[in-house]
XYZ file of C-alpha atoms in Angstrom:
430
model
C 9.376 -37.820 89.225
C 8.737 -38.011 92.951
C 5.017 -38.408 92.277
C 5.472 -41.658 90.355
C 5.475 -45.078 92.094
C 8.681 -46.528 93.379
C 10.163 -49.579 91.765
C 8.909 -51.678 94.628
C 5.326 -50.312 94.426
C 5.153 -51.319 90.853
C 5.266 -54.986 91.947
C 3.197 -54.631 95.112
C 0.344 -52.268 94.427
C -1.967 -51.109 91.671
C -5.371 -52.091 90.381
C -5.079 -55.845 90.200
C -3.477 -56.250 93.576
C -6.041 -54.098 95.138
C -8.715 -56.341 93.908
C -7.174 -59.390 95.364
C -5.683 -61.098 92.375
C -2.870 -63.566 93.036
C -0.165 -61.362 91.818
C 3.429 -60.123 92.334
C 5.546 -59.895 95.557
C 8.898 -61.015 94.380
C 10.081 -63.876 96.387
C 6.657 -65.234 97.367
C 5.826 -68.906 97.237
C 3.962 -68.504 93.959
C 7.144 -67.260 92.320
C 9.440 -70.065 93.484
C 9.895 -73.180 91.430
C 9.327 -76.398 93.439
C 12.145 -78.795 94.131
C 13.115 -80.692 91.035
C 12.415 -77.847 88.640
C 9.705 -77.135 86.117
C 9.981 -80.515 84.525
C 8.399 -81.918 87.682
C 5.776 -79.328 88.196
C 2.722 -77.869 86.614
C 3.661 -74.550 85.027
C 0.683 -72.183 85.022
C 0.880 -69.014 82.947
C -0.511 -65.749 84.269
C -3.494 -65.999 81.952
C -4.655 -69.214 83.615
C -4.128 -67.728 86.981
C -6.243 -64.739 86.056
C -8.980 -66.948 84.408
C -9.161 -69.125 87.513
C -10.085 -66.098 89.538
C -12.905 -65.338 87.071
C -10.944 -62.381 85.786
C -11.938 -60.498 88.929
C -9.151 -57.976 88.498
C -10.917 -56.751 85.304
C -14.397 -56.355 86.682
C -15.757 -52.803 86.511
C -13.001 -51.846 83.947
C -13.091 -50.981 80.366
C -10.575 -53.446 78.983
C -8.416 -53.323 75.916
C -6.395 -56.366 75.130
C -3.090 -56.464 73.226
C -2.619 -60.026 72.063
C -2.130 -62.504 69.292
C -2.678 -66.265 68.837
C -0.302 -67.019 71.721
C -2.698 -65.537 74.286
C -4.130 -68.880 75.131
C -5.152 -70.795 78.245
C -3.820 -74.330 78.894
C -6.824 -75.764 77.107
C -5.760 -73.624 74.083
C -8.838 -71.420 74.167
C -7.999 -67.739 73.681
C -8.081 -65.282 76.593
C -10.205 -62.870 74.495
C -12.807 -65.557 73.862
C -12.782 -66.391 77.570
C -13.168 -62.809 78.587
C -15.815 -62.003 75.985
C -17.963 -64.913 77.127
C -18.328 -63.330 80.655
C -21.154 -60.873 80.779
C -19.683 -59.074 83.781
C -16.653 -57.966 81.782
C -16.469 -55.035 79.459
C -14.004 -55.710 76.674
C -13.907 -52.571 74.553
C -11.346 -53.553 71.894
C -8.489 -55.802 70.939
C -5.171 -54.591 69.507
C -3.112 -56.733 67.067
C 0.652 -56.518 66.728
C 2.855 -57.658 63.857
C 1.254 -60.723 62.149
C -2.135 -59.706 63.575
C -4.457 -60.709 66.422
C -5.405 -64.016 64.795
C -1.909 -64.441 63.240
C -2.797 -64.439 59.491
C -0.123 -61.985 58.361
C 3.558 -62.688 57.429
C 6.655 -60.861 58.665
C 6.429 -57.100 58.412
C 2.684 -57.227 57.849
C -0.453 -56.989 59.958
C -4.180 -57.435 59.846
C -6.207 -54.322 59.054
C -8.988 -53.189 61.440
C -11.893 -55.678 61.517
C -14.699 -57.059 63.579
C -13.786 -60.386 65.051
C -16.415 -62.869 63.863
C -16.177 -65.034 67.051
C -16.578 -62.224 69.658
C -17.985 -59.261 67.665
C -15.166 -57.136 69.103
C -13.353 -54.516 67.113
C -9.776 -55.543 66.421
C -7.440 -52.492 65.791
C -4.206 -52.666 63.814
C -1.430 -51.669 66.253
C 1.538 -52.914 64.359
C 4.146 -50.126 64.018
C 2.087 -47.768 66.157
C 4.097 -45.348 68.276
C 2.920 -44.332 71.657
C 0.875 -41.395 70.234
C -0.909 -43.591 67.746
C -1.449 -46.347 70.417
C -2.916 -43.762 72.776
C -5.268 -42.627 69.998
C -6.389 -46.242 69.510
C -6.920 -46.804 73.179
C -8.968 -43.610 73.510
C -10.988 -44.622 70.400
C -11.891 -47.899 72.061
C -12.513 -46.175 75.408
C -10.206 -48.401 77.328
C -9.076 -47.590 80.960
C -7.200 -50.859 81.457
C -4.787 -52.427 78.963
C -4.087 -56.145 79.164
C -0.990 -57.495 77.429
C -0.646 -61.195 76.750
C 1.908 -62.363 74.035
C 4.400 -65.063 74.193
C 7.815 -63.480 73.671
C 10.985 -65.429 72.728
C 13.490 -63.380 74.792
C 15.212 -61.436 71.995
C 15.497 -57.730 71.399
C 14.755 -57.880 67.627
C 11.463 -59.818 68.129
C 9.012 -56.882 67.850
C 6.297 -57.770 70.462
C 8.222 -56.315 73.297
C 8.291 -52.968 71.611
C 4.603 -53.141 71.003
C 4.379 -53.690 74.772
C 6.661 -50.698 75.347
C 4.618 -48.349 73.185
C 1.441 -49.607 74.785
C 2.919 -48.965 78.255
C 3.767 -45.347 77.329
C 0.350 -44.794 75.753
C -1.455 -46.268 78.823
C 0.570 -43.946 81.091
C -0.169 -40.935 78.963
C -3.932 -41.446 78.979
C -4.155 -42.520 82.637
C -4.969 -46.227 82.032
C -3.664 -49.117 84.067
C -1.475 -51.771 82.416
C -1.707 -55.432 83.289
C 0.690 -58.130 81.971
C -0.383 -61.734 81.950
C 3.057 -63.271 82.197
C 4.487 -66.331 80.307
C 7.818 -68.167 80.640
C 10.707 -66.948 78.596
C 11.415 -69.955 76.315
C 15.136 -69.345 76.284
C 15.478 -68.917 79.998
C 17.408 -66.511 82.221
C 20.779 -66.137 80.400
C 21.605 -62.561 79.345
C 23.891 -62.201 76.381
C 24.780 -60.160 73.370
C 25.524 -56.559 72.448
C 23.693 -53.497 73.710
C 21.479 -51.415 71.399
C 22.987 -47.999 70.696
C 20.894 -44.865 70.142
C 22.067 -44.351 66.586
C 20.729 -47.721 65.418
C 17.354 -47.943 67.223
C 14.476 -49.055 65.000
C 11.336 -51.276 65.137
C 13.614 -54.258 65.811
C 15.402 -52.552 68.649
C 13.635 -49.466 70.016
C 15.558 -48.921 73.264
C 18.937 -49.792 74.946
C 18.646 -53.354 76.110
C 20.958 -56.160 75.341
C 20.109 -58.725 72.627
C 19.142 -61.761 74.746
C 17.635 -60.033 77.779
C 16.744 -63.155 79.774
C 13.482 -61.756 81.225
C 9.845 -62.669 80.986
C 7.652 -59.974 79.442
C 6.317 -59.227 82.923
C 9.855 -58.734 84.248
C 10.751 -56.662 81.124
C 7.655 -54.490 81.708
C 9.060 -53.785 85.154
C 12.416 -52.948 83.685
C 10.823 -50.650 81.180
C 8.783 -48.981 83.881
C 11.708 -48.471 86.207
C 14.472 -47.676 83.783
C 13.091 -46.301 80.532
C 9.621 -44.828 80.900
C 10.627 -42.076 83.416
C 12.740 -40.617 80.490
C 10.120 -41.152 77.795
C 7.919 -38.238 76.651
C 6.280 -36.465 79.537
C 8.013 -38.824 82.021
C 6.597 -40.886 84.863
C 5.661 -44.501 85.158
C 2.750 -46.581 84.128
C 0.370 -48.107 86.695
C 1.702 -51.585 86.177
C 0.674 -55.029 87.538
C 1.798 -58.487 86.545
C -0.093 -61.794 86.964
C 2.761 -64.133 87.498
C 3.503 -67.612 86.211
C 3.356 -70.315 88.799
C 5.675 -73.262 89.051
C 8.223 -72.097 86.472
C 11.973 -72.665 86.781
C 13.799 -69.834 84.789
C 16.681 -72.116 84.074
C 14.400 -74.688 82.345
C 14.151 -74.889 78.555
C 10.746 -74.293 76.999
C 10.491 -77.979 76.112
C 10.327 -78.820 79.834
C 7.331 -76.569 80.697
C 4.611 -78.929 79.404
C 2.798 -75.916 77.944
C 1.220 -76.006 74.474
C 3.465 -74.103 71.977
C 1.445 -71.800 69.786
C 3.597 -70.181 67.129
C 4.156 -66.473 68.117
C 4.710 -65.802 64.452
C 4.578 -67.796 61.178
C 8.265 -68.406 61.219
C 8.478 -69.417 64.931
C 6.781 -72.838 64.699
C 8.511 -74.726 67.453
C 10.234 -74.125 70.811
C 13.330 -75.348 69.042
C 13.030 -72.309 66.644
C 13.047 -69.976 69.758
C 16.071 -71.713 71.110
C 18.230 -70.773 68.105
C 16.582 -67.539 67.048
C 18.405 -65.064 69.266
C 21.546 -66.097 67.301
C 20.476 -67.214 63.804
C 18.231 -64.179 63.499
C 21.486 -62.445 62.503
C 21.257 -64.199 59.196
C 18.417 -61.859 58.183
C 21.177 -59.235 57.939
C 23.047 -61.285 55.236
C 22.441 -62.752 51.841
C 22.178 -66.241 53.278
C 18.713 -67.717 53.704
C 17.661 -67.989 57.346
C 15.302 -70.796 56.429
C 12.175 -68.819 55.792
C 10.102 -70.815 53.363
C 11.098 -74.092 54.903
C 9.608 -76.189 57.723
C 12.468 -75.297 60.005
C 13.092 -71.521 59.714
C 16.188 -70.306 61.648
C 17.347 -73.841 62.143
C 18.187 -74.177 58.437
C 20.839 -71.685 57.270
C 22.223 -71.766 53.803
C 22.800 -70.264 50.320
C 23.399 -71.545 46.835
C 27.119 -70.668 47.183
C 27.774 -72.803 50.301
C 28.905 -76.402 50.268
C 29.576 -79.348 52.537
C 32.674 -77.737 54.010
C 30.482 -75.259 55.946
C 29.077 -77.972 58.295
C 32.559 -79.618 58.584
C 34.146 -76.363 59.603
C 31.525 -75.570 62.099
C 31.578 -79.002 63.711
C 35.414 -78.703 63.954
C 34.927 -75.719 66.240
C 33.248 -77.976 68.849
C 30.780 -75.330 69.917
C 28.965 -76.214 73.113
C 25.518 -77.754 73.025
C 25.085 -77.933 69.173
C 25.854 -80.027 66.168
C 25.564 -78.974 62.506
C 24.044 -81.377 60.011
C 24.905 -80.819 56.319
C 21.611 -79.796 54.860
C 20.033 -78.718 51.502
C 16.653 -77.011 51.115
C 14.564 -75.082 48.611
C 12.792 -72.054 50.119
C 9.162 -71.744 48.994
C 9.364 -67.945 49.588
C 11.737 -65.176 50.712
C 15.460 -65.412 49.862
C 16.324 -67.861 47.071
C 12.714 -68.855 46.466
C 12.744 -72.006 44.329
C 16.533 -72.396 44.418
C 18.505 -75.124 46.100
C 20.553 -73.870 49.096
C 23.393 -75.735 50.668
C 24.074 -75.206 54.314
C 23.330 -76.635 57.768
C 20.529 -77.531 60.080
C 21.326 -76.713 63.756
C 20.636 -79.570 66.204
C 20.787 -78.281 69.764
C 22.090 -81.241 71.829
C 22.163 -79.457 75.198
C 19.958 -76.232 75.633
C 21.596 -75.481 78.880
C 25.149 -75.195 77.610
C 24.202 -73.932 74.087
C 24.921 -70.243 73.540
C 22.982 -69.032 70.521
C 24.708 -65.669 69.907
C 28.350 -66.796 70.035
C 27.294 -69.775 67.904
C 25.870 -67.362 65.295
C 28.997 -65.305 65.324
C 31.022 -68.394 64.541
C 28.625 -69.262 61.779
C 28.956 -65.843 60.246
C 32.709 -65.956 60.415
C 32.664 -69.315 58.541
C 30.155 -68.111 55.932
C 32.323 -65.065 55.267
C 35.025 -67.349 53.896
C 32.876 -67.951 50.811
C 33.169 -65.504 47.842
C 29.375 -65.215 47.551
C 28.819 -63.844 51.078
C 27.450 -60.285 51.493
C 25.763 -58.246 54.121
C 22.201 -57.258 53.355
C 21.861 -53.627 52.493
C 18.744 -51.454 52.280
C 18.074 -48.062 50.798
C 18.575 -46.306 54.076
C 20.964 -43.895 55.731
C 22.035 -46.816 57.908
C 22.041 -49.416 55.066
C 23.287 -52.494 56.847
C 20.491 -54.538 58.369
C 22.848 -56.464 60.551
C 23.737 -53.138 62.360
C 20.064 -52.724 63.344
C 19.826 -56.261 64.487
C 23.095 -56.155 66.577
C 22.729 -52.600 67.709
C 25.712 -50.898 66.138
C 28.363 -51.233 63.481
C 30.690 -53.184 65.826
C 29.735 -56.766 64.983
C 29.971 -56.221 61.250
C 33.166 -54.182 61.261
C 34.945 -56.600 63.655
C 34.055 -59.581 61.490
C 34.968 -57.680 58.296
C 38.363 -56.990 59.942
C 38.956 -60.716 60.546
C 38.559 -60.599 64.345
C 38.061 -63.944 66.022
C 34.695 -65.127 67.485
C 36.183 -64.811 71.022
C 37.276 -61.209 70.297
C 33.808 -60.319 68.877
C 31.906 -61.903 71.687
C 34.280 -60.463 74.307
C 33.617 -56.927 73.071
C 30.249 -56.780 74.725
C 31.118 -58.541 77.970
C 31.001 -55.377 80.148
C 27.603 -54.380 78.535
C 26.117 -57.737 79.548
C 27.458 -57.466 83.080
C 26.087 -53.911 83.540
C 22.646 -54.917 82.168
C 22.523 -57.979 84.362
C 23.157 -55.938 87.472
C 20.314 -53.657 86.644
C 17.803 -56.312 85.493
C 18.033 -58.317 88.710
C 15.976 -55.724 90.551
C 13.072 -56.785 88.305
C 13.279 -60.538 88.677
C 9.926 -62.092 89.677
C 11.289 -65.649 89.523
C 14.450 -67.054 91.162
């Protein structure tokens, strides 16, 4: 362990910094938001910072890129296309996560290995790959530097962060460096929700972090490197660098950044979707439709057995920052395909006061008052999907026992406080 970099060296040294890229150093001028916040500044993602340097931190390297359609520059051209157009760069392969590199696959699916027609590069299927499989793919491509650029939405059960985790372990194990091109967290800095427990880890929650982590992928990579990788496999840390976002206020909603929104997955079409997802994602663990197959997934919630009273009861709770419109929809696929669902559309009136996870707990509590409600069960030793999403049996069993929303949410208060204390070491933006 003593031979691995310190937490501070992760953010001050490494390949990219040595080549003079405009990176890191927590507390530097490039990290601070200007007066007035992000709404009055030009937010520049890490990819644009790197591209403006001519990708000089990648020259002389054999580069593998983990990305999807969100890996774009401000002009919406893809970073892989930008890199491939530069003769001085050696891009040896691209690695596609869930939904694929070009984004053509639905939830739980990926694109098989193919040759990208635009660039001629081999695109490897990395969805579901553990660290050993990922290392095999990196070796097959001949990569000595792994670049990660995917827009996350700040939630533990959104799978791209676990693709990043496995890629970091794999890079460490084969001696490759790891470079994150950072992007804003669209739901900001707030930390909330229950901690994942070891017994309920899965592809939607691989390691013990809380549900809404409040970190960018660059900050989360630092957390992984400092807190989790030393205990993973053979131990030790990855050689990690982060190209930081410029001009971003972590308290500002995604809608204020001025950046183009590229859907990170087919059912994450708008920044508004990301705003609610860390809460309404829970409905994937029930027999209610979470709005898949509509134009507003995760904002529409409903089922054939609900009625107008659902919206009335939710609005009577006067939950902060949100109103519930009585809504009806017919999903074109997924749950209740072709059937009319009654329910609600969430309208977030104040993103800064809105709390998606407590809101979703209240929504679950009200839905459970209907006779048709049921938890989704799979043919699995841990059958309840909600337990995998929430990290344990606690949420489900407390709601089944009739506990109030305040009691349920209060149950993870200490976990959030402890996680927050640790994560602050890895903040790159204040």
